[in-house]
Amino acid sequence: MLTQLAIQDFAIVDHLELDLTGGMTAITGETGAGKSILLGALGLCLGERADAGSVRHGCERTDLSARFDIHHLPAAKAWLSERELPSDECLLRRVVTANGRSKAWINGQPATVSDLKALGEHLIQIHGQHAHQALMRDETHLALLDDYAGLNRRTHQLAETFRAWQAARRRLKKLSEAGSEIEAKRQLLRYQVEELDQLALGSDELPTLEEEQLQLAHAEEILRETQFAADCCASDEGGALSLLHRAHQHLSALPGSDKGALANTLAMLNEAQIQLEEAASELARLSGHTELDPERLAWVEDRLGDIHRLARKHHVAPEELYSQHQALTRELAQLGASDSDLDALSEEVEALRERYRGEAKALSDARQKAAARLGKEVQQQLAFLAMDKARFEVALESRDTPAPDGLDRVQFMISANPGQPARPLAKVASGGELSRISLAIQVVAASHSTIPSLVFDEVDVGVSGATAEIVGKLLRKLGDSGQVMTVTHLPQVAAQAHQHLHIEKRAKRNTTLTHMALLDEGGRVSELARMLGGVNLSDQTLAHAREMLHASQRPPH
C-alpha cells in the first residue's frame, strides 16, 4: 500500500508531503489545478520517462519519493530479497535535474529506471483516463485478458520459448546456406592437412635437422681440424702436452722447487696438463663420432627443403609449420563436425517448436476458460452501469502464424441492443458506452488483482447521474479491501470516498503553486457543492452536497 508521497520542486509544486491510508481516496480540484501532477510524480517514482520539464521553473532539480507498506505483498518482498535489498518496507526515490538527467534509488541503493518499473509492477496499478481509447485497439485485448486471468508469467515463458525457437531457426538457416562454402573450405583443408600429414614434421625436428645438416656438411673439415688440434695437444713429438711435461720435469728438478715462487708455477703447469689431457680426449671423441655420410646429408637436405617449401606455401616461417599443421587439423575437425552440428541444430529447432506448440496450446486453453469468466463478469458490471441490455463477449480466434504471445487473437465484442449480433467493440460502442465498458473491464480486472493499491485517473469520464453514483459505489467497494485513489470530476463519485483530497492553484510572489489538503467533513461538503453547482454556492446546493455525503457514508442495508 502507498503510505507516503513526497514531492519537491516538481512542475508547480514547491514542497508536498502526502500521507495516505487504505480505503478509497477521491482527488478533486478545478481543471488545471494540478491533479495530474500527483499522478505524474507517482509515475516517475515507478519508472516512467523523465525530462527537464518536470523540474519547477528556476530550480536545479526535482526530488520525488514514494513509500510503500509491503507486508502483504510477497512478490515485492521476494523481488527485493533476490537483489539483497532491505525488504521490511519499500522506498522509491527519483531525482531529475534541470538538464534532464535522472537518478533513482530503491531503499537507499542506486537503481535503474527499469528496476523501478519492474518493482512498481508488484506495488501499484494505474488505470489511466485514456483506457477506453486503448480498447479501440485489438492488440490490447489479449494483454487485458492475460492480466485478468493471471497468465502473465506463462505468457512471458512462452515468449522466451518463442525467441529461443526463432533464434535456433536463424542459426539453422545460416548454417544451411553456408553449406556449399563450408564444403569448399573443407576440401581445401583436407588437401592441406594430408600434405602436412605426409611431411609428418615433429615438434622439435627442425632444429635437430638443422644441427645435423651443419655437422654432415662440414664433416670432412671437422675431422681434419679436430685431428690436427688433437695432434697439437697430445703428439709425442712437439705436442703441447709433451712440452708441458718436459717443462714440469725440469723445474721440479731444481733445488727448493717445491717452495717459494716455483711452487705456484709448477701447480699451474700441472693444472694445464690436466686441461690439455681433457681437451685431447674430447677432440678424439668428436673425431670418432664424426662420419662422412653423403647419403644421410642428401636426405637431411631434402627433408629441410620439403619443410621450407611447405612453409612458403602456407606463408609461415619454417619454425611455425608444426603449429600451422595442428591448427589446420583442428579446423578441419570442426568443419567435419558441421554435418552433425546441422543435424543436432535441426533436432533443437524441432524440439523448441514442439515445446512452443505445447505451451501455446495450454495457454490457449487457459485463455478460453478465462474469456468466458471475463465476459460474464464484465456483463454483470455493465448491468450496474445502466447497460443491462448489453451483451459482452470475449472472442478468441487462432492466428495463422505463431507469435511471442501465443496462437490467439482476442477481440472484445459487444451487442448494445437485444437481438443484435455481437460486433467488435470499436465498430459498435458510442463514446459514453465505451467509457462505461472500459470502466467495467477495469473494475473487474482490479477485483482480481493481487496488488491492493489501485489508481483510477478520471476513468469515470463520459458517465453522469445515477450511473456516476454506481461508479462511485464500485470504486468504494474496491477500496473496502484495499487502497483506491481516484481522480474525478464527479461529485457522485467523490462522495463515496473514505477520504477526500482537494488540489488547487495558489498565486504566491508572482508564481503559481499547487496546494493539496485532506478535507474534513465541512471541507468535503463545500467541495462537493462546488462540483455540483459551481463557484456561487447556494444553501440548497450545500444541503444537497451534505445529503449526498451522508448518504454515501451510510452502510448499505
Coordinates of C-alpha atoms in Angstrom, one line a residue:
M1 CA 0.0 0.0 0.0
L2 CA 1.2 3.5 -0.8
T3 CA 1.7 5.2 2.5
Q4 CA 3.5 8.4 1.6
L5 CA 4.3 10.5 -1.4
A6 CA 6.9 13.4 -1.1
I7 CA 7.3 15.9 -3.9
Q8 CA 9.9 18.7 -4.1
D9 CA 10.1 21.3 -6.9
F10 CA 8.0 19.3 -9.3
A11 CA 6.1 21.2 -12.0
I12 CA 4.3 23.9 -10.0
V13 CA 4.7 22.1 -6.6
D14 CA 7.4 23.5 -4.4
H15 CA 7.0 21.1 -1.5
L16 CA 4.4 18.5 -0.6
E17 CA 4.4 15.5 1.8
L18 CA 1.2 13.4 1.5
D19 CA 0.4 10.7 3.9
L20 CA -2.1 8.1 2.5
T21 CA -4.2 5.4 4.0
G22 CA -6.2 2.4 2.8
G23 CA -9.8 2.7 1.5
M24 CA -11.0 4.9 -1.3
T25 CA -9.4 8.4 -1.7
A26 CA -11.0 10.9 -4.0
I27 CA -8.8 13.5 -5.6
T28 CA -10.6 16.6 -6.9
G29 CA -10.0 20.1 -8.0
E30 CA -10.6 22.6 -10.8
T31 CA -9.4 21.7 -14.3
G32 CA -5.8 22.5 -14.5
A33 CA -5.3 22.7 -10.7
G34 CA -2.6 20.0 -10.9
K35 CA -4.4 16.7 -10.2
S36 CA -2.3 15.1 -12.9
I37 CA 0.9 16.4 -11.1
L38 CA 0.2 14.0 -8.3
L39 CA 0.0 11.0 -10.6
G40 CA 2.9 12.3 -12.7
A41 CA 5.1 12.3 -9.6
L42 CA 4.0 8.8 -8.7
G43 CA 4.6 7.7 -12.3
L44 CA 8.2 9.0 -12.2
C45 CA 8.8 7.1 -8.9
L46 CA 7.5 4.0 -10.8
G47 CA 10.0 4.3 -13.6
E48 CA 8.2 6.5 -16.2
R49 CA 10.3 8.6 -18.6
A50 CA 11.5 11.9 -17.2
D51 CA 12.7 15.1 -18.8
A52 CA 13.9 18.6 -17.7
G53 CA 10.3 19.9 -18.0
S54 CA 9.5 18.0 -14.8
V55 CA 11.6 20.5 -12.8
R56 CA 9.9 23.5 -11.3
H57 CA 11.0 26.7 -13.1
G58 CA 14.1 28.3 -11.5
C59 CA 15.0 25.1 -9.6
E60 CA 18.0 22.8 -10.1
R61 CA 16.2 19.6 -9.6
T62 CA 13.1 17.8 -8.6
D63 CA 13.2 15.2 -5.8
L64 CA 10.4 12.6 -5.6
S65 CA 9.8 9.7 -3.3
A66 CA 7.1 7.1 -2.7
R67 CA 7.0 4.9 0.4
F68 CA 5.0 1.6 0.3
D69 CA 4.0 -0.8 3.0
I70 CA 4.8 -4.2 1.5
H71 CA 4.0 -6.6 4.4
H72 CA 1.1 -8.1 2.4
L73 CA 3.0 -8.0 -0.9
P74 CA 5.1 -11.2 -1.1
A75 CA 6.0 -10.7 -4.7
A76 CA 7.5 -7.3 -3.9
K77 CA 9.4 -8.7 -0.8
A78 CA 10.8 -11.5 -2.9
W79 CA 11.9 -9.1 -5.6
L80 CA 13.8 -7.0 -3.1
S81 CA 15.3 -10.1 -1.3
E82 CA 16.6 -11.5 -4.6
R83 CA 18.6 -8.4 -5.1
E84 CA 19.8 -8.3 -1.4
L85 CA 17.8 -5.1 -0.7
P86 CA 16.0 -4.5 2.6
S87 CA 12.5 -5.9 2.4
D88 CA 10.8 -4.6 5.5
E89 CA 9.4 -1.7 3.5
C90 CA 9.9 -0.1 0.1
L91 CA 11.1 3.4 -0.6
L92 CA 11.4 4.5 -4.2
R93 CA 13.2 7.8 -4.9
R94 CA 13.7 9.6 -8.2
V95 CA 15.7 12.8 -8.8
V96 CA 15.6 14.7 -12.1
T97 CA 17.9 17.6 -12.8
A98 CA 17.3 20.7 -14.8
N99 CA 19.4 19.3 -17.6
G100 CA 17.2 16.3 -17.9
R101 CA 19.4 13.8 -16.1
S102 CA 17.8 11.3 -13.8
K103 CA 18.9 9.1 -10.9
A104 CA 16.9 6.5 -9.0
W105 CA 17.2 4.7 -5.7
I106 CA 15.4 1.7 -4.1
N107 CA 15.6 1.6 -0.3
G108 CA 18.6 3.9 -0.4
Q109 CA 20.6 1.8 -3.0
P110 CA 21.2 3.1 -6.6
A111 CA 18.9 1.6 -9.1
T112 CA 18.0 1.8 -12.8
V113 CA 14.7 3.1 -14.2
S114 CA 13.9 -0.4 -15.4
D115 CA 14.4 -1.6 -11.8
L116 CA 11.8 1.0 -10.7
K117 CA 9.4 -0.2 -13.4
A118 CA 9.9 -3.9 -12.6
L119 CA 9.4 -3.4 -8.9
G120 CA 6.5 -1.0 -9.5
E121 CA 4.5 -3.7 -11.2
H122 CA 4.3 -5.5 -7.8
L123 CA 3.3 -2.4 -5.9
I124 CA 0.5 -0.5 -7.6
Q125 CA -1.7 -0.5 -10.7
I126 CA -2.6 2.7 -12.5
H127 CA -5.7 2.8 -14.7
G128 CA -5.5 5.8 -17.0
Q129 CA -8.2 8.2 -18.2
H130 CA -7.5 7.1 -21.8
A131 CA -8.0 3.4 -21.2
H132 CA -11.2 3.5 -23.2
Q133 CA -9.2 4.7 -26.2
A134 CA -6.9 1.7 -25.8
L135 CA -9.9 -0.6 -26.1
M136 CA -10.3 0.5 -29.7
R137 CA -7.1 -1.4 -30.5
D138 CA -7.5 -5.2 -30.6
E139 CA -3.9 -5.8 -29.6
T140 CA -4.7 -4.5 -26.0
H141 CA -7.4 -7.1 -25.5
L142 CA -5.1 -10.0 -25.2
A143 CA -3.0 -8.2 -22.6
L144 CA -6.1 -7.4 -20.6
L145 CA -7.3 -11.0 -20.7
D146 CA -3.9 -12.3 -19.6
D147 CA -3.8 -9.8 -16.8
Y148 CA -7.3 -10.7 -15.6
A149 CA -6.5 -14.4 -15.7
G150 CA -3.1 -14.1 -14.0
L151 CA -1.4 -15.6 -17.1
N152 CA 1.4 -13.0 -17.4
R153 CA 4.1 -15.3 -16.1
R154 CA 3.1 -18.1 -18.5
T155 CA 2.9 -15.6 -21.4
H156 CA 6.4 -14.4 -20.6
Q157 CA 7.7 -18.0 -20.5
L158 CA 6.0 -18.6 -23.9
A159 CA 7.7 -15.5 -25.3
E160 CA 11.1 -16.8 -24.1
T161 CA 10.4 -20.2 -25.8
F162 CA 9.4 -18.4 -29.0
R163 CA 12.5 -16.3 -29.0
A164 CA 14.7 -19.4 -28.4
W165 CA 12.9 -21.2 -31.2
Q166 CA 13.3 -18.3 -33.7
A167 CA 17.0 -17.9 -32.8
A168 CA 17.6 -21.6 -33.4
R169 CA 15.8 -21.3 -36.7
R170 CA 18.0 -18.4 -37.8
R171 CA 21.2 -20.3 -36.9
L172 CA 20.0 -23.4 -38.8
K173 CA 19.2 -21.3 -41.9
K174 CA 22.6 -19.6 -41.7
L175 CA 24.4 -22.9 -41.3
S176 CA 22.4 -24.5 -44.2
E177 CA 23.1 -21.5 -46.5
A178 CA 26.8 -21.7 -45.7
G179 CA 26.9 -25.4 -46.6
S180 CA 28.5 -25.0 -50.1
E181 CA 31.1 -22.6 -48.8
I182 CA 31.9 -24.9 -45.9
E183 CA 32.3 -27.9 -48.2
A184 CA 34.8 -26.0 -50.4
K185 CA 36.8 -24.9 -47.4
R186 CA 36.7 -28.5 -46.1
Q187 CA 38.2 -29.8 -49.3
L188 CA 41.0 -27.2 -49.2
L189 CA 41.7 -28.0 -45.6
R190 CA 41.7 -31.7 -46.2
Y191 CA 44.3 -31.3 -49.0
Q192 CA 46.5 -29.1 -46.8
V193 CA 46.3 -31.4 -43.8
E194 CA 47.0 -34.5 -45.9
E195 CA 50.1 -32.8 -47.4
L196 CA 51.3 -31.9 -43.9
D197 CA 50.4 -35.4 -42.6
Q198 CA 52.7 -36.8 -45.2
L199 CA 55.5 -34.5 -44.1
A200 CA 54.9 -35.6 -40.5
L201 CA 57.1 -32.9 -39.1
G202 CA 57.9 -33.4 -35.4
S203 CA 57.5 -30.6 -32.9
D204 CA 61.3 -30.3 -32.3
E205 CA 62.5 -31.9 -35.5
L206 CA 63.5 -28.7 -37.4
P207 CA 66.3 -27.5 -35.1
T208 CA 67.6 -31.1 -34.8
L209 CA 67.8 -31.4 -38.6
E210 CA 69.5 -28.1 -39.0
E211 CA 72.1 -29.1 -36.5
E212 CA 72.6 -32.5 -38.2
Q213 CA 72.9 -30.8 -41.6
L214 CA 75.5 -28.5 -40.3
Q215 CA 77.5 -31.4 -38.9
L216 CA 77.3 -33.6 -42.1
A217 CA 78.0 -30.7 -44.5
H218 CA 81.3 -29.9 -42.7
A219 CA 82.2 -33.5 -41.6
E220 CA 85.5 -33.6 -43.6
E221 CA 86.7 -30.2 -42.4
I222 CA 85.7 -31.2 -38.8
L223 CA 87.7 -34.4 -39.0
R224 CA 90.7 -32.7 -40.4
E225 CA 90.8 -29.8 -38.0
T226 CA 90.0 -31.9 -34.9
Q227 CA 92.7 -34.4 -35.7
F228 CA 95.2 -31.5 -36.2
A229 CA 94.2 -29.9 -32.9
A230 CA 94.4 -33.3 -31.2
D231 CA 98.0 -33.7 -32.6
C232 CA 98.9 -30.3 -31.4
C233 CA 97.8 -31.2 -27.9
A234 CA 99.0 -34.7 -27.4
S235 CA 101.5 -35.6 -30.1
D236 CA 104.5 -37.4 -28.7
E237 CA 106.9 -35.2 -30.7
G238 CA 106.3 -31.5 -30.2
G239 CA 102.8 -31.7 -28.8
A240 CA 101.8 -29.2 -26.2
L241 CA 101.2 -31.9 -23.6
S242 CA 104.7 -33.3 -24.2
L243 CA 106.3 -29.9 -23.9
L244 CA 104.4 -29.1 -20.7
H245 CA 105.5 -32.4 -19.2
R246 CA 109.2 -31.7 -20.0
A247 CA 108.9 -28.2 -18.6
H248 CA 107.4 -29.5 -15.4
Q249 CA 110.2 -32.1 -15.1
H250 CA 113.0 -29.6 -15.5
L251 CA 111.5 -27.2 -13.0
S252 CA 110.8 -29.9 -10.5
A253 CA 114.4 -30.9 -10.6
L254 CA 115.6 -27.5 -9.3
P255 CA 116.6 -27.3 -5.6
G256 CA 113.8 -25.9 -3.5
S257 CA 111.4 -26.1 -6.3
D258 CA 108.6 -27.2 -4.0
K259 CA 108.8 -23.9 -2.2
G260 CA 108.9 -20.3 -3.0
A261 CA 108.0 -18.8 -6.4
L262 CA 108.4 -22.0 -8.4
A263 CA 105.7 -23.8 -6.3
N264 CA 102.9 -21.7 -7.9
T265 CA 104.3 -22.2 -11.4
L266 CA 104.6 -25.9 -11.0
A267 CA 101.0 -26.1 -9.8
M268 CA 99.8 -24.1 -12.8
L269 CA 101.8 -26.3 -15.2
N270 CA 100.2 -29.4 -13.6
E271 CA 96.7 -27.9 -14.0
A272 CA 97.5 -27.1 -17.6
Q273 CA 98.5 -30.7 -18.3
I274 CA 95.2 -31.9 -16.9
Q275 CA 93.2 -29.4 -19.0
L276 CA 95.2 -30.4 -22.1
E277 CA 94.6 -34.1 -21.5
E278 CA 90.8 -33.5 -21.2
A279 CA 90.8 -31.3 -24.4
A280 CA 92.7 -34.0 -26.3
S281 CA 90.2 -36.6 -25.1
E282 CA 87.2 -34.5 -26.2
L283 CA 88.8 -33.9 -29.6
A284 CA 89.4 -37.6 -30.0
R285 CA 85.8 -38.4 -29.1
L286 CA 84.4 -35.7 -31.5
S287 CA 86.6 -37.1 -34.3
G288 CA 85.4 -40.6 -33.6
H289 CA 81.7 -39.6 -33.8
T290 CA 82.1 -37.6 -37.0
E291 CA 81.4 -39.6 -40.1
L292 CA 81.5 -38.8 -43.8
D293 CA 77.9 -39.8 -44.9
P294 CA 76.9 -38.2 -48.2
E295 CA 73.7 -40.2 -48.4
R296 CA 72.5 -39.0 -45.0
L297 CA 73.5 -35.5 -45.8
A298 CA 71.4 -35.6 -49.0
W299 CA 68.4 -37.0 -47.1
V300 CA 68.6 -34.3 -44.4
E301 CA 68.9 -31.5 -47.0
D302 CA 65.9 -32.9 -49.0
R303 CA 63.9 -33.1 -45.7
L304 CA 64.8 -29.5 -44.9
G305 CA 63.9 -28.5 -48.5
D306 CA 60.5 -30.0 -48.1
I307 CA 59.9 -28.2 -44.8
H308 CA 60.9 -24.8 -46.2
R309 CA 58.8 -25.4 -49.4
L310 CA 55.6 -26.1 -47.4
A311 CA 56.4 -23.2 -45.0
R312 CA 56.5 -20.8 -48.0
K313 CA 53.3 -22.4 -49.4
H314 CA 51.5 -21.7 -46.1
H315 CA 53.1 -18.3 -45.7
V316 CA 54.6 -19.1 -42.4
A317 CA 58.1 -19.3 -41.0
P318 CA 59.6 -22.9 -41.1
E319 CA 59.6 -23.0 -37.3
E320 CA 55.8 -22.2 -37.3
L321 CA 54.9 -25.0 -39.7
Y322 CA 54.3 -27.6 -36.9
S323 CA 51.8 -25.2 -35.2
Q324 CA 50.1 -24.5 -38.5
H325 CA 49.6 -28.2 -39.1
Q326 CA 48.0 -28.5 -35.7
A327 CA 45.7 -25.5 -36.3
L328 CA 44.5 -26.7 -39.7
T329 CA 43.9 -30.2 -38.3
R330 CA 41.6 -28.7 -35.5
E331 CA 39.8 -26.5 -38.0
L332 CA 39.2 -29.5 -40.3
A333 CA 37.8 -31.5 -37.4
Q334 CA 35.4 -28.6 -36.5
L335 CA 34.2 -28.4 -40.1
G336 CA 33.9 -32.2 -40.2
A337 CA 31.5 -31.9 -37.3
S338 CA 29.4 -29.3 -39.1
D339 CA 27.2 -32.1 -40.6
S340 CA 26.5 -33.5 -37.2
D341 CA 26.0 -29.9 -35.9
L342 CA 23.4 -29.4 -38.6
D343 CA 21.6 -32.5 -37.6
A344 CA 21.7 -31.5 -33.9
L345 CA 20.5 -28.0 -34.6
S346 CA 17.7 -29.3 -36.7
E347 CA 16.7 -31.5 -33.8
E348 CA 16.9 -28.5 -31.4
V349 CA 14.7 -26.4 -33.7
E350 CA 12.1 -29.2 -33.9
A351 CA 12.2 -29.7 -30.1
L352 CA 11.7 -25.9 -29.5
R353 CA 8.9 -25.9 -32.0
E354 CA 7.1 -28.7 -30.2
R355 CA 7.7 -27.0 -26.8
Y356 CA 6.2 -23.8 -28.1
R357 CA 3.2 -25.5 -29.5
G358 CA 2.6 -27.3 -26.2
E359 CA 2.9 -24.2 -24.1
A360 CA 0.8 -22.2 -26.6
K361 CA -1.9 -24.8 -26.6
A362 CA -2.0 -24.9 -22.8
L363 CA -2.1 -21.1 -22.7
S364 CA -4.9 -21.0 -25.3
D365 CA -7.0 -23.5 -23.1
A366 CA -6.5 -21.3 -20.1
R367 CA -7.4 -18.2 -22.0
Q368 CA -10.5 -19.8 -23.4
K369 CA -11.8 -20.6 -19.9
A370 CA -10.8 -17.1 -18.6
A371 CA -12.5 -15.4 -21.6
A372 CA -15.9 -16.9 -20.6
R373 CA -15.5 -15.7 -17.0
L374 CA -14.3 -12.2 -18.0
G375 CA -17.2 -11.8 -20.4
K376 CA -19.7 -12.8 -17.7
E377 CA -18.2 -10.5 -15.0
V378 CA -18.0 -7.5 -17.4
Q379 CA -21.6 -8.0 -18.4
Q380 CA -22.6 -8.0 -14.8
Q381 CA -20.8 -4.8 -14.2
L382 CA -22.4 -3.3 -17.3
A383 CA -25.8 -4.0 -15.8
F384 CA -24.8 -1.9 -12.8
L385 CA -23.8 0.8 -15.2
A386 CA -27.2 1.1 -16.8
M387 CA -26.2 -1.1 -19.8
D388 CA -28.3 -4.1 -18.6
K389 CA -29.4 -4.9 -22.2
A390 CA -25.9 -5.2 -23.5
R391 CA -24.2 -8.5 -24.2
F392 CA -20.4 -8.5 -23.8
E393 CA -18.2 -11.4 -25.2
V394 CA -14.5 -12.1 -25.3
A395 CA -13.9 -13.9 -28.6
L396 CA -10.7 -16.0 -29.3
E397 CA -9.5 -16.8 -32.8
S398 CA -6.5 -18.8 -33.9
R399 CA -3.7 -16.9 -35.5
D400 CA -2.3 -18.0 -38.9
T401 CA 1.3 -17.6 -37.7
P402 CA 2.9 -18.1 -34.3
A403 CA 3.7 -15.0 -32.2
P404 CA 5.6 -14.4 -29.0
D405 CA 2.3 -14.1 -27.0
G406 CA 0.8 -17.3 -28.5
L407 CA -1.5 -18.5 -31.2
D408 CA -4.6 -16.5 -30.1
R409 CA -6.2 -13.3 -31.3
V410 CA -8.5 -11.8 -28.7
Q411 CA -11.3 -9.4 -29.6
F412 CA -13.9 -7.8 -27.3
M413 CA -17.4 -8.0 -28.8
I414 CA -20.5 -6.1 -27.8
S415 CA -24.2 -6.1 -28.6
A416 CA -25.7 -2.9 -27.2
N417 CA -29.3 -3.9 -28.0
P418 CA -31.2 -7.1 -27.7
G419 CA -31.5 -9.1 -31.0
Q420 CA -28.4 -7.6 -32.5
P421 CA -25.3 -9.8 -33.1
A422 CA -22.2 -9.0 -31.1
R423 CA -19.7 -7.0 -33.1
P424 CA -16.2 -5.7 -32.5
L425 CA -16.2 -3.0 -29.8
A426 CA -14.6 -0.3 -32.0
K427 CA -17.4 -0.6 -34.5
V428 CA -20.4 -0.5 -32.2
A429 CA -19.9 1.4 -29.0
S430 CA -20.6 5.1 -28.7
G431 CA -18.3 7.4 -26.6
G432 CA -20.5 7.2 -23.5
E433 CA -20.9 3.4 -23.9
L434 CA -17.2 2.9 -24.5
S435 CA -16.4 4.8 -21.2
R436 CA -18.7 2.6 -19.2
I437 CA -17.4 -0.6 -20.9
S438 CA -13.8 0.5 -20.1
L439 CA -14.7 1.2 -16.5
A440 CA -16.5 -2.2 -16.2
I441 CA -13.4 -4.0 -17.6
Q442 CA -11.0 -2.1 -15.3
V443 CA -13.2 -2.8 -12.2
V444 CA -13.3 -6.5 -13.0
A445 CA -9.5 -6.6 -13.6
A446 CA -8.8 -4.7 -10.4
S447 CA -11.1 -7.0 -8.4
H448 CA -8.9 -10.0 -9.5
S449 CA -5.6 -8.2 -8.9
T450 CA -3.2 -9.3 -6.2
I451 CA -2.0 -5.7 -5.9
P452 CA -4.1 -3.9 -3.3
S453 CA -3.1 -0.3 -4.4
L454 CA -5.1 1.0 -7.4
V455 CA -5.1 4.4 -9.1
F456 CA -8.0 5.4 -11.3
D457 CA -7.3 8.6 -13.3
E458 CA -10.7 10.0 -14.5
V459 CA -12.0 6.6 -15.6
D460 CA -15.5 7.9 -14.9
V461 CA -15.4 10.3 -17.9
G462 CA -18.5 10.1 -20.0
V463 CA -20.9 9.0 -17.3
S464 CA -23.2 11.1 -15.1
G465 CA -26.3 11.0 -12.9
A466 CA -27.3 7.7 -11.3
T467 CA -24.6 5.8 -13.3
A468 CA -22.0 8.1 -11.7
E469 CA -23.2 7.2 -8.3
I470 CA -22.9 3.5 -9.2
V471 CA -19.3 4.1 -10.4
G472 CA -18.5 5.6 -7.0
K473 CA -20.0 2.7 -5.2
L474 CA -18.0 0.2 -7.3
L475 CA -14.8 2.1 -6.5
R476 CA -15.7 2.3 -2.8
K477 CA -16.3 -1.4 -2.8
L478 CA -12.8 -2.0 -4.2
G479 CA -11.4 0.4 -1.5
D480 CA -13.1 -1.7 1.3
S481 CA -10.5 -4.4 0.7
G482 CA -7.5 -2.3 -0.4
Q483 CA -6.3 1.1 -1.4
V484 CA -8.1 3.0 -4.2
M485 CA -7.1 6.5 -5.4
T486 CA -9.4 8.1 -8.0
V487 CA -9.1 11.4 -9.8
T488 CA -12.6 12.5 -10.6
H489 CA -14.8 15.5 -11.6
L490 CA -18.0 13.8 -10.5
P491 CA -19.4 14.7 -7.0
Q492 CA -21.3 11.4 -7.1
V493 CA -18.0 9.5 -7.2
A494 CA -16.1 11.8 -4.8
A495 CA -18.9 11.5 -2.2
Q496 CA -18.4 7.7 -2.0
A497 CA -14.7 8.1 -0.9
H498 CA -13.4 7.2 2.6
Q499 CA -11.2 10.4 2.4
H500 CA -11.1 13.3 0.1
L501 CA -8.0 15.3 -1.2
H502 CA -8.5 18.7 -2.7
I503 CA -6.0 20.3 -5.1
E504 CA -6.0 24.0 -6.0
K505 CA -3.7 26.5 -7.5
R506 CA -2.5 29.5 -5.4
A507 CA -0.6 32.6 -6.5
K508 CA 2.5 33.4 -4.4
R509 CA 5.1 36.1 -5.1
N510 CA 4.5 36.2 -8.8
T511 CA 4.5 32.5 -9.1
T512 CA 1.8 29.8 -9.2
L513 CA 2.0 26.9 -6.8
T514 CA -0.2 23.8 -6.3
H515 CA -1.7 23.2 -2.8
M516 CA -3.2 20.0 -1.6
A517 CA -5.2 19.3 1.5
L518 CA -7.0 16.5 3.2
L519 CA -10.6 17.8 3.7
D520 CA -12.6 17.4 6.8
E521 CA -16.4 17.0 6.7
G522 CA -17.1 20.7 6.2
G523 CA -14.4 20.9 3.5
R524 CA -15.9 17.9 1.7
V525 CA -19.4 19.4 1.7
S526 CA -18.0 22.6 0.3
E527 CA -16.0 20.8 -2.4
L528 CA -19.0 18.6 -3.4
A529 CA -21.2 21.7 -3.6
R530 CA -18.6 23.3 -5.9
M531 CA -18.6 20.3 -8.1
L532 CA -22.4 20.3 -8.1
G533 CA -23.1 24.0 -8.6
G534 CA -20.0 26.0 -9.5
V535 CA -18.4 28.9 -7.7
N536 CA -21.5 30.6 -6.2
L537 CA -22.8 28.1 -3.7
S538 CA -26.4 28.3 -2.6
D539 CA -27.8 26.9 0.6
Q540 CA -29.7 24.4 -1.5
T541 CA -26.5 23.3 -3.2
L542 CA -24.7 22.9 0.1
A543 CA -27.7 20.9 1.5
H544 CA -27.6 18.7 -1.5
A545 CA -23.9 18.1 -1.1
R546 CA -24.3 17.4 2.6
E547 CA -27.1 14.9 2.0
M548 CA -25.0 13.3 -0.8
L549 CA -22.0 12.8 1.5
H550 CA -24.1 11.5 4.4
A551 CA -26.0 9.1 2.2
S552 CA -22.8 7.7 0.7
Q553 CA -21.2 7.1 4.1
R554 CA -24.1 5.2 5.5
P555 CA -23.6 1.4 5.5
P556 CA -25.7 -0.5 3.0
H557 CA -28.8 -2.2 4.3

